XYZ file of C-alpha atoms in Angstrom:
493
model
C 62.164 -49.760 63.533
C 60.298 -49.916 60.036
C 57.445 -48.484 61.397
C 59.002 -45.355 62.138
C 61.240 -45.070 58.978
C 59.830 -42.319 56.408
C 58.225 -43.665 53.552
C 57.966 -41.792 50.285
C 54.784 -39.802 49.628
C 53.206 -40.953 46.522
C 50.243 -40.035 44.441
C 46.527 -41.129 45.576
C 43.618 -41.657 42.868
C 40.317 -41.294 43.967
C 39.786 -44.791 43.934
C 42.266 -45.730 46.528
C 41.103 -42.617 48.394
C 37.734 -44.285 48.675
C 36.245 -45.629 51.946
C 34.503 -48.990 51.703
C 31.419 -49.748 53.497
C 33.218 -53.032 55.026
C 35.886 -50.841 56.844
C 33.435 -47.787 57.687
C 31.235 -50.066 58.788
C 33.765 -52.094 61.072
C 35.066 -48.238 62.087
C 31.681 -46.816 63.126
C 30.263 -50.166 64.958
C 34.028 -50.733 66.287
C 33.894 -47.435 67.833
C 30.091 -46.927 68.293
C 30.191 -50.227 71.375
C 34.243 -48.624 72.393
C 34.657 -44.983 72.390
C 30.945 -43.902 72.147
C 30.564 -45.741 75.542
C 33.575 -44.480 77.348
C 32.589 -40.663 76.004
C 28.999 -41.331 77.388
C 30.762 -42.790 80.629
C 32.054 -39.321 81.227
C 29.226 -36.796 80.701
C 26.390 -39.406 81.677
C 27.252 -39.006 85.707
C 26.575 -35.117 85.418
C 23.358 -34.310 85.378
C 21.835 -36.704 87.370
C 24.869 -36.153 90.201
C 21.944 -34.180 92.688
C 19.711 -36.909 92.493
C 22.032 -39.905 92.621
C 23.807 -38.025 95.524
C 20.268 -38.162 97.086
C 19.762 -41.597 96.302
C 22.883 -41.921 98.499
C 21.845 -39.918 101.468
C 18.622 -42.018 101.344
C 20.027 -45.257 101.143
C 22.023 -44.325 104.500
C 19.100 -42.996 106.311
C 17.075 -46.505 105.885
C 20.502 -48.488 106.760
C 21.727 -46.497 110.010
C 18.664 -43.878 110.460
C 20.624 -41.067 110.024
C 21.172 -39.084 107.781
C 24.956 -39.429 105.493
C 27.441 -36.664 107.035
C 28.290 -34.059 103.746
C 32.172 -35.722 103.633
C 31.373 -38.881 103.271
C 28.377 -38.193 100.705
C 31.561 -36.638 98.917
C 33.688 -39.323 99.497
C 31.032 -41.730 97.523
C 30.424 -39.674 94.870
C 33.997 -39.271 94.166
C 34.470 -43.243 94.493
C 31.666 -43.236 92.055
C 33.323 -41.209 89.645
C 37.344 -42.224 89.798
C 36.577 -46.117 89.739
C 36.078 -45.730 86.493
C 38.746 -45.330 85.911
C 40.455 -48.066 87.974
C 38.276 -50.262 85.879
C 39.642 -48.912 83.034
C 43.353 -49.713 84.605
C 42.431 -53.332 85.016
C 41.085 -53.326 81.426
C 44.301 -51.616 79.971
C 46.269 -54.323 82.236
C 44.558 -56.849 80.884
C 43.930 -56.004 76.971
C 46.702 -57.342 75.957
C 46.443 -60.911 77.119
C 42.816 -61.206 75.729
C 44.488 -59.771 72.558
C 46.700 -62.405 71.815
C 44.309 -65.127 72.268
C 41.055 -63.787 70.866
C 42.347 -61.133 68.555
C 41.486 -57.721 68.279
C 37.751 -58.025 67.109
C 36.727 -60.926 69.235
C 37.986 -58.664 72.191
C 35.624 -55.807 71.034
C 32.682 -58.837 70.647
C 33.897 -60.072 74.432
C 33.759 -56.564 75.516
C 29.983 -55.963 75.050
C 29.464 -58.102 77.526
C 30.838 -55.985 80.383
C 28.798 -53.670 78.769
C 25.639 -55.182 79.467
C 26.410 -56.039 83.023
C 27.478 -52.797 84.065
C 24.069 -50.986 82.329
C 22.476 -53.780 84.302
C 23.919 -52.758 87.567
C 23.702 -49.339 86.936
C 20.020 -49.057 86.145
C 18.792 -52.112 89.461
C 20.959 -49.805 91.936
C 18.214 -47.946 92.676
C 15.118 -50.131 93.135
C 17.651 -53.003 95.028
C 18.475 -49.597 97.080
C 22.270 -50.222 96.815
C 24.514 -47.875 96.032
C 27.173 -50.301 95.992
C 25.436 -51.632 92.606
C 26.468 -48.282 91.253
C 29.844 -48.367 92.024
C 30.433 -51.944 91.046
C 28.570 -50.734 87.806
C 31.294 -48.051 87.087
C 33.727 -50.453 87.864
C 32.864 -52.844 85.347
C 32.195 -50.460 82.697
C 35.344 -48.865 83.374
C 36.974 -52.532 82.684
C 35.260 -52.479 79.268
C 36.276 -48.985 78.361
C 40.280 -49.996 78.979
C 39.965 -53.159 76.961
C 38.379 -51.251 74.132
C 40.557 -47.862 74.240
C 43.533 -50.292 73.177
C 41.593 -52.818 71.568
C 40.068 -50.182 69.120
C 43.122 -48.407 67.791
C 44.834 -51.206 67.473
C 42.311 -52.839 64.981
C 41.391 -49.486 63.251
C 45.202 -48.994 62.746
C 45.503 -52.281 61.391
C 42.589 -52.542 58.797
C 42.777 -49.103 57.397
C 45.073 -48.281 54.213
C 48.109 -46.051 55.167
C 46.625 -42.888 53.236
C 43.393 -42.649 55.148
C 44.881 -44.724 58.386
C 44.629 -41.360 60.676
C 41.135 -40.315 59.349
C 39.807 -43.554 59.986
C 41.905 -43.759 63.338
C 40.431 -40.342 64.119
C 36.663 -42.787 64.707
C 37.637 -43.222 68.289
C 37.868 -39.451 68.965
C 34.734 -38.740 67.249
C 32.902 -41.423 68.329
C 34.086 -40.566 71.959
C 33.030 -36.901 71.793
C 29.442 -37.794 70.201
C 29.477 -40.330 73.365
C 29.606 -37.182 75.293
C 27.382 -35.100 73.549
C 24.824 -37.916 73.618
C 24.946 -38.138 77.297
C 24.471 -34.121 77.951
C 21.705 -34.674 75.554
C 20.015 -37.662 77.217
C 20.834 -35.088 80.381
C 18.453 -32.598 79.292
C 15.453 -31.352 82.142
C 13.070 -32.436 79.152
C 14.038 -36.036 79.285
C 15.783 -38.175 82.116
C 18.419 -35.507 83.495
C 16.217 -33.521 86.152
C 13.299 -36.134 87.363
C 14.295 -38.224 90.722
C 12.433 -41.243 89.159
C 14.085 -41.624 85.328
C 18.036 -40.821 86.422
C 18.658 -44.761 86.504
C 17.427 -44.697 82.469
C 20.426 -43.071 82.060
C 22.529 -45.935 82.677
C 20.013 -48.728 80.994
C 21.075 -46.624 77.811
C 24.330 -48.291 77.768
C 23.147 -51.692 76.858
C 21.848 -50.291 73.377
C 25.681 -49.671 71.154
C 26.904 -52.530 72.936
C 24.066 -54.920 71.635
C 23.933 -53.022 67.821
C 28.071 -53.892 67.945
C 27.054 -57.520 68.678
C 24.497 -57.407 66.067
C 27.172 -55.962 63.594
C 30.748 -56.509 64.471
C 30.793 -60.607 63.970
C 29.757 -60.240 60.335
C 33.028 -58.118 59.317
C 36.813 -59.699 58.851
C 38.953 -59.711 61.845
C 42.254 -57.358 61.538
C 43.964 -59.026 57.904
C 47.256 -58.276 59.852
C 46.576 -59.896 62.949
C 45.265 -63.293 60.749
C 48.697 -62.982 58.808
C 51.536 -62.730 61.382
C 50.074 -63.946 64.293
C 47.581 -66.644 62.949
C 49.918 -67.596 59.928
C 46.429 -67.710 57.978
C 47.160 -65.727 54.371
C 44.096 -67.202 53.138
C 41.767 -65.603 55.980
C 44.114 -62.749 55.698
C 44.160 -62.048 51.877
C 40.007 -62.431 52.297
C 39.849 -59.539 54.941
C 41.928 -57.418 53.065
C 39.669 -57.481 49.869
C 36.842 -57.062 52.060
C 38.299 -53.341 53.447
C 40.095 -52.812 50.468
C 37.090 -53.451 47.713
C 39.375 -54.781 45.245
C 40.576 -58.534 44.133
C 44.309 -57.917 43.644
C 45.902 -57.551 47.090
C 49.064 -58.816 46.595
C 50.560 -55.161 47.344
C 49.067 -55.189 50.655
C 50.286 -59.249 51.516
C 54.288 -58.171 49.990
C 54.052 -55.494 52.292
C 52.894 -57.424 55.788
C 55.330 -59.979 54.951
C 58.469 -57.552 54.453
C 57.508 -56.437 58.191
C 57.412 -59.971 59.161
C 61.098 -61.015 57.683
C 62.513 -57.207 58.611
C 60.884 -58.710 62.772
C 63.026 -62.058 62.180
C 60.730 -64.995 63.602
C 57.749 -62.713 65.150
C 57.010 -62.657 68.446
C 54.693 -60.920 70.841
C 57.040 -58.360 73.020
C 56.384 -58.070 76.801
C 55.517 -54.761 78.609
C 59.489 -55.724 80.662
C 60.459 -56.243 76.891
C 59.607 -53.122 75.485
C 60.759 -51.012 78.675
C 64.363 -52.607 78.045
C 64.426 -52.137 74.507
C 66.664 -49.346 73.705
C 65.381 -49.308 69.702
C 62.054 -48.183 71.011
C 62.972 -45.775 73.824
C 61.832 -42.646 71.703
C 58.718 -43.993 70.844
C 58.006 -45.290 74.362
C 58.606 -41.790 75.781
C 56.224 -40.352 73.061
C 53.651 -42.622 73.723
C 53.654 -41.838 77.535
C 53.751 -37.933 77.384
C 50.697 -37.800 74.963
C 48.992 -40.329 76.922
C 49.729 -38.176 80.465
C 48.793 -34.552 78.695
C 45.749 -36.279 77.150
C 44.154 -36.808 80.753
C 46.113 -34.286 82.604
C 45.341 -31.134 80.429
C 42.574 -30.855 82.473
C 39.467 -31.581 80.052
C 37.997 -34.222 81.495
C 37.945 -32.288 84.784
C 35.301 -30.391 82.514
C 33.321 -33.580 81.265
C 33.085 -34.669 84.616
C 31.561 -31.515 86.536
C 30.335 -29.354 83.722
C 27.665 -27.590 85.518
C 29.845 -27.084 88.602
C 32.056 -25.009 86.876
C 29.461 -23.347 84.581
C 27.615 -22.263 87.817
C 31.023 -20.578 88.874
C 31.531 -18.492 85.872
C 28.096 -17.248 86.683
C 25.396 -19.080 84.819
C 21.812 -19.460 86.095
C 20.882 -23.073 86.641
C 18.236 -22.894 84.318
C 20.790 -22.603 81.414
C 23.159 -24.955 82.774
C 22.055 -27.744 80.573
C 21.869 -26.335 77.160
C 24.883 -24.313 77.757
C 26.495 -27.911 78.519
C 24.858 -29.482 75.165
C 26.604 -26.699 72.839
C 30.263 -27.893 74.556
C 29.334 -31.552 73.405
C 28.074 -29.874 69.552
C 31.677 -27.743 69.712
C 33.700 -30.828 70.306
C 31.861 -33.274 68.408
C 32.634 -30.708 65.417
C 35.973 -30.477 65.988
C 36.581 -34.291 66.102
C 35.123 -34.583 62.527
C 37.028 -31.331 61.306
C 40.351 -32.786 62.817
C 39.865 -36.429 61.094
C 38.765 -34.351 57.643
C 42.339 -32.765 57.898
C 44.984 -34.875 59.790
C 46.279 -36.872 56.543
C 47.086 -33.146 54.935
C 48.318 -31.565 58.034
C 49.832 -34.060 60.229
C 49.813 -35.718 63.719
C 52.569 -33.636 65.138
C 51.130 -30.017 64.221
C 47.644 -31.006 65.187
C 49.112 -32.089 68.996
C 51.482 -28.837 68.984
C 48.628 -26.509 68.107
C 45.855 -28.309 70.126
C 48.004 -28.129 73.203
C 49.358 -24.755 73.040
C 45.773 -23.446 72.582
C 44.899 -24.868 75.097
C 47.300 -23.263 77.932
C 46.287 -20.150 76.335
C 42.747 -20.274 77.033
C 43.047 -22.060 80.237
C 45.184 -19.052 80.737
C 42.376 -16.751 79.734
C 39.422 -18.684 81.419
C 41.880 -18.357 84.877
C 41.827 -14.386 84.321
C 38.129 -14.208 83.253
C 37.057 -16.376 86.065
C 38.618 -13.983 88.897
C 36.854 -10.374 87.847
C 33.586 -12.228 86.850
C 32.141 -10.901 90.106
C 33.288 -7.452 89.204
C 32.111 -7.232 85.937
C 28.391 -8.451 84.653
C 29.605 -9.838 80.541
C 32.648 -11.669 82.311
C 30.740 -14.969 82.380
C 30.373 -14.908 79.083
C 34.423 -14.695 77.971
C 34.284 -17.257 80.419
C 32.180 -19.422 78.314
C 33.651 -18.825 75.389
C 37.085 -19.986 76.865
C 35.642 -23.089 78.214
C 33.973 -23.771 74.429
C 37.793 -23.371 72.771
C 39.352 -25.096 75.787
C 37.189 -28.227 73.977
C 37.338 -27.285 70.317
C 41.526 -27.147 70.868
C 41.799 -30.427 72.917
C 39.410 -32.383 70.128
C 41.198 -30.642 67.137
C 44.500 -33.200 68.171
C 45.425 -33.818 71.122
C 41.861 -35.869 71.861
C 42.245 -38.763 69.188
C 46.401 -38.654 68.164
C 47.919 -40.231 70.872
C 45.575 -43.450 70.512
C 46.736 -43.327 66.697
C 50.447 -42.411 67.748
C 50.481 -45.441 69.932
C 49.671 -48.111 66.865
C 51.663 -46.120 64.276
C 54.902 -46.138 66.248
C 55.083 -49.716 67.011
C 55.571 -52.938 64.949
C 53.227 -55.599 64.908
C 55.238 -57.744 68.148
C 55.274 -54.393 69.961
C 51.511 -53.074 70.250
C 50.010 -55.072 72.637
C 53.008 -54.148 75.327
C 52.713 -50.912 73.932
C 48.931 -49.988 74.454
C 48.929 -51.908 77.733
C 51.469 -49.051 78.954
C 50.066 -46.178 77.141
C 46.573 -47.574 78.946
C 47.862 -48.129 82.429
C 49.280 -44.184 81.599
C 45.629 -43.186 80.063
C 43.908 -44.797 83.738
C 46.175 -43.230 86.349
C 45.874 -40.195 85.079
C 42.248 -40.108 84.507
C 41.983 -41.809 87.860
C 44.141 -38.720 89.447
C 41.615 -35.783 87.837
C 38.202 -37.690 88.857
C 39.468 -38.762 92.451
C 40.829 -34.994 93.500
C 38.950 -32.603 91.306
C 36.144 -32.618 93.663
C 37.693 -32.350 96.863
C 39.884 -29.492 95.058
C 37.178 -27.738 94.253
C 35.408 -28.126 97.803
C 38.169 -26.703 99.442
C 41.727 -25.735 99.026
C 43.446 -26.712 101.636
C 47.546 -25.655 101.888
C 48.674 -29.778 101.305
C 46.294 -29.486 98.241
C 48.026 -26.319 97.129
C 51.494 -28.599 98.288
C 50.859 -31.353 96.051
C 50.022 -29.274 93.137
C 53.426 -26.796 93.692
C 55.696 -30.345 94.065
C 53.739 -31.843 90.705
C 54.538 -28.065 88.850
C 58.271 -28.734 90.128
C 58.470 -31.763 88.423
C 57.110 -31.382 85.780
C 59.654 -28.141 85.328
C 62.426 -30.967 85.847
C 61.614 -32.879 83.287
C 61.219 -29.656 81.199
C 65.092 -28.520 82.390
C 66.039 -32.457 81.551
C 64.583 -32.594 78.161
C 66.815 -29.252 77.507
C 69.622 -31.651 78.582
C 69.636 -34.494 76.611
C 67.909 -32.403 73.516
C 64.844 -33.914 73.275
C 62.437 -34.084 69.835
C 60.630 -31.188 69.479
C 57.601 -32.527 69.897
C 58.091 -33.907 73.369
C 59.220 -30.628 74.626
C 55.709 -28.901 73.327
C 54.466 -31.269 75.415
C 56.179 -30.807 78.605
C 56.336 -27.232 77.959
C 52.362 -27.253 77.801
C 51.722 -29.766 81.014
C 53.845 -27.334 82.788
C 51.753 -24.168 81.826
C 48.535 -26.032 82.070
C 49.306 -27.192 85.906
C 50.717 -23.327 86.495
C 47.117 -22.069 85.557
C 45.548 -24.690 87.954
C 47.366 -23.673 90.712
C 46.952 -19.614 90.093
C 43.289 -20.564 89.912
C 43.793 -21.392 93.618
């Protein structure tokens, strides 16, 4: 397809290098009620995870006057956790109806209002003493963060010039790891992490980007490509793109929607059965599905989700638990920026190789480090170092590309199909590390250690398979890494 042909490099002056405040402004806000939400989403449960667990146990006892038994207290919290990211299914499901009739920015605008509900729910649970509130809560906010995962790309892609389209794509990773960072910092014992009474402020928090979005967001163009091909409105279109661009004379950009529009003959929007039968897209189907799976299966968000659990393992003191937490939301907040600074001059495809690879070797390391940390006292500390490049590796590619990957492969007629798959991907997986990691870590029973052996076999099959049929290198880094990274996993066992 066009979008995948190579076009010719040419040379940038600094004034076409130069970022408007229209399109950072529509990049920041975009992301800052998208990704900053669904990064907060996944470090905000952390800290307050005693108390809200207690909140549980309490709930119970004034229901059936006795107290919760420890499995089900487990089951709950775990429900609490992983429908997140069922939400976040339905969402991805879902995105790409709203997208067709509402467009990408009015699905960001329609977005913020799940937003609001869920911070709503989320922050009443307690004083209507229903944890059920909670979990609905998740639910919904998991709905918003689907919508907006594909939403978000796909108008970032779209409204960004082809020269800076992966540094201003690279917004939803950073904005997603500062969503993070914000929650470990909101976590702290200083302000509403550690006191029984303040853990629900935690959750009224979320109202706050999703309201300065609505304040923002309305006042900047929708996506000039979307008004163009879909909309047939080149006046509306033409406007938007001299808004992001800064410049009158956009005739450049217009020739060039319009040669994708006759090179699609008669545009129209693909379905998901569409695109799976479409041969001319296979590749970049496959693509899109691999960096989607290795983005939630590498195991990171196993970390976001029970930091301090697995900082108490390597040996830390509870009293440092929280800052030591903070500095892993600094490291990949850093990285984030440093990978958007340099993705245009290195590429998409070394950045995922590297980030990747990295990563098995420190998960390698941190599996090692983690077994003779009772024999020897400065093990913790390699520990924590692994754990800190663990996060600085995943955020240097692999934590932003395949969002970018997934609206650079496809035409215009094939996004919304394609980030509704790459999302339903995205869910399940996250859905499959929140839902077990727990009860993993509780115990490790033999059909635990089962299910991981059968997943390492087939994920070795599809390795042997892609030797077959000589796969791109590319996919076979990934394979090659899922495979190592679910070996490490199950030696940790």
């Amino acid at each position: 397809t066009l979008a995948c042909q190579r076009r010719p490099h040419r040379h940038l002056t600094p004034s076409q290098q130069t970022v408007t405040g229209c399109l950072f402004s529509a990049a920041f806000f975009g992301a800052l009620g998208s990704s900053f939400l669904y990064g907060y989403n996944l470090s905000v449960v952390n800290a307050p995870a005693v108390y809200i667990k207690a909140f549980y146990n309490k709930t119970w006892m004034e229901r059936y006057g006795e107290p919760i038994p420890a499995e089900r207290v487990t089951l709950f919290w775990s429900i609490t956790v992983s429908i997140f990211s069922i939400g976040g299914l339905i969402g991805a499901l879902a995105v790409s109806f709203i997208i067709k009739a509402l467009g990408r920015k009015g699905t960001l605008l329609l977005n913020n209002g799940f937003a609001i509900i869920a911070a709503l729910l989320l922050s009443l649970g307690e004083k209507s003493r229903s944890f059920e509130m909670l979990i609905i809560g998740r639910l919904i906010m998991g709905v918003d963060s689907g919508m907006s995962l594909s939403a978000l790309p796909m108008y970032l892609g779209e409204i960004s010039p082809r020269h800076i389209r992966g540094s201003i794509g690279q917004f939803n990773s950073i904005l997603i790891c500062l969503g993070v960072f914000t929650g470990q910092v909101l976590g702290l014992p200083q302000l509403l992490g550690q006191v029984s009474s303040r853990w629900n402020f935690l959750f009224s928090f979320l109202a706050l980007p999703a309201v300065l979005q609505l304040c923002v967001l309305p006042f900047l163009p929708e996506s000039p490509r979307y008004l163009l091909l879909e909309k047939r409105d080149e006046a509306g279109a033409e406007k938007a793109f001299q808004r992001f661009l800064g410049k009158k004379d956009v005739s450049q950009e217009l020739e060039e929607v319009h040669a994708e529009a006759r090179a699609q003959d008669n545009l129209h929007i693909v379905s998901v059965l569409q695109l799976l039968k479409n041969p001319a897209v296979r590749w970049q189907l496959i693509t899109v599905i691999i960096t989607m799976a290795c983005y939630q299966l590498c195991g990171l968000n196993a970390i976001w989700y029970y930091t301090n659990g697995i900082l108490r393992a390597a040996g830390f003191a509870d009293n440092l638990l929280p800052y030591i937490t903070l500095s892993t939301g600094a490291i990949e907040t850093l990285a984030a920026i440093v990978s958007g600074l340099v993705i245009e001059r290195i590429g998409r495809k070394p950045l995922l190789i590297f980030g990747f690879s990295s990563m098995a070797v420190f998960f390698s390391l941190l599996t090692v480090f983690l077994n003779f940390q009772d024999s020897v006292s400065w093990m913790p500390y390699l520990s924590y170092i692994c754990i800190l490049a663990v996060i600085a590796s995943f955020c240097s590619g692999p934590g932003g590309i395949p969002f970018i990957l997934t609206g650079e492969l496809f035409e215009q007629s094939y996004r919304p199909a394609a980030f509704m798959i790459a999302g339903t991907v995205n869910w399940l997986s996250n859905f499959t590390v929140g839902l077990l990691f727990p009860f993993i870590q509780v115990s490790c029973f033999t059909n635990c250690i089962n299910t991981l052996r059968k997943f390492l076999s087939l994920a070795q099959s599809v390795e042997t398979l892609s030797n077959v049929i000589t796969m791109d290198l590319l996919f076979y880094s990934f394979i090659s890494t899922a495979s190592n990274l679910v070996k490490v996993k199950l030696r940790s066992f």
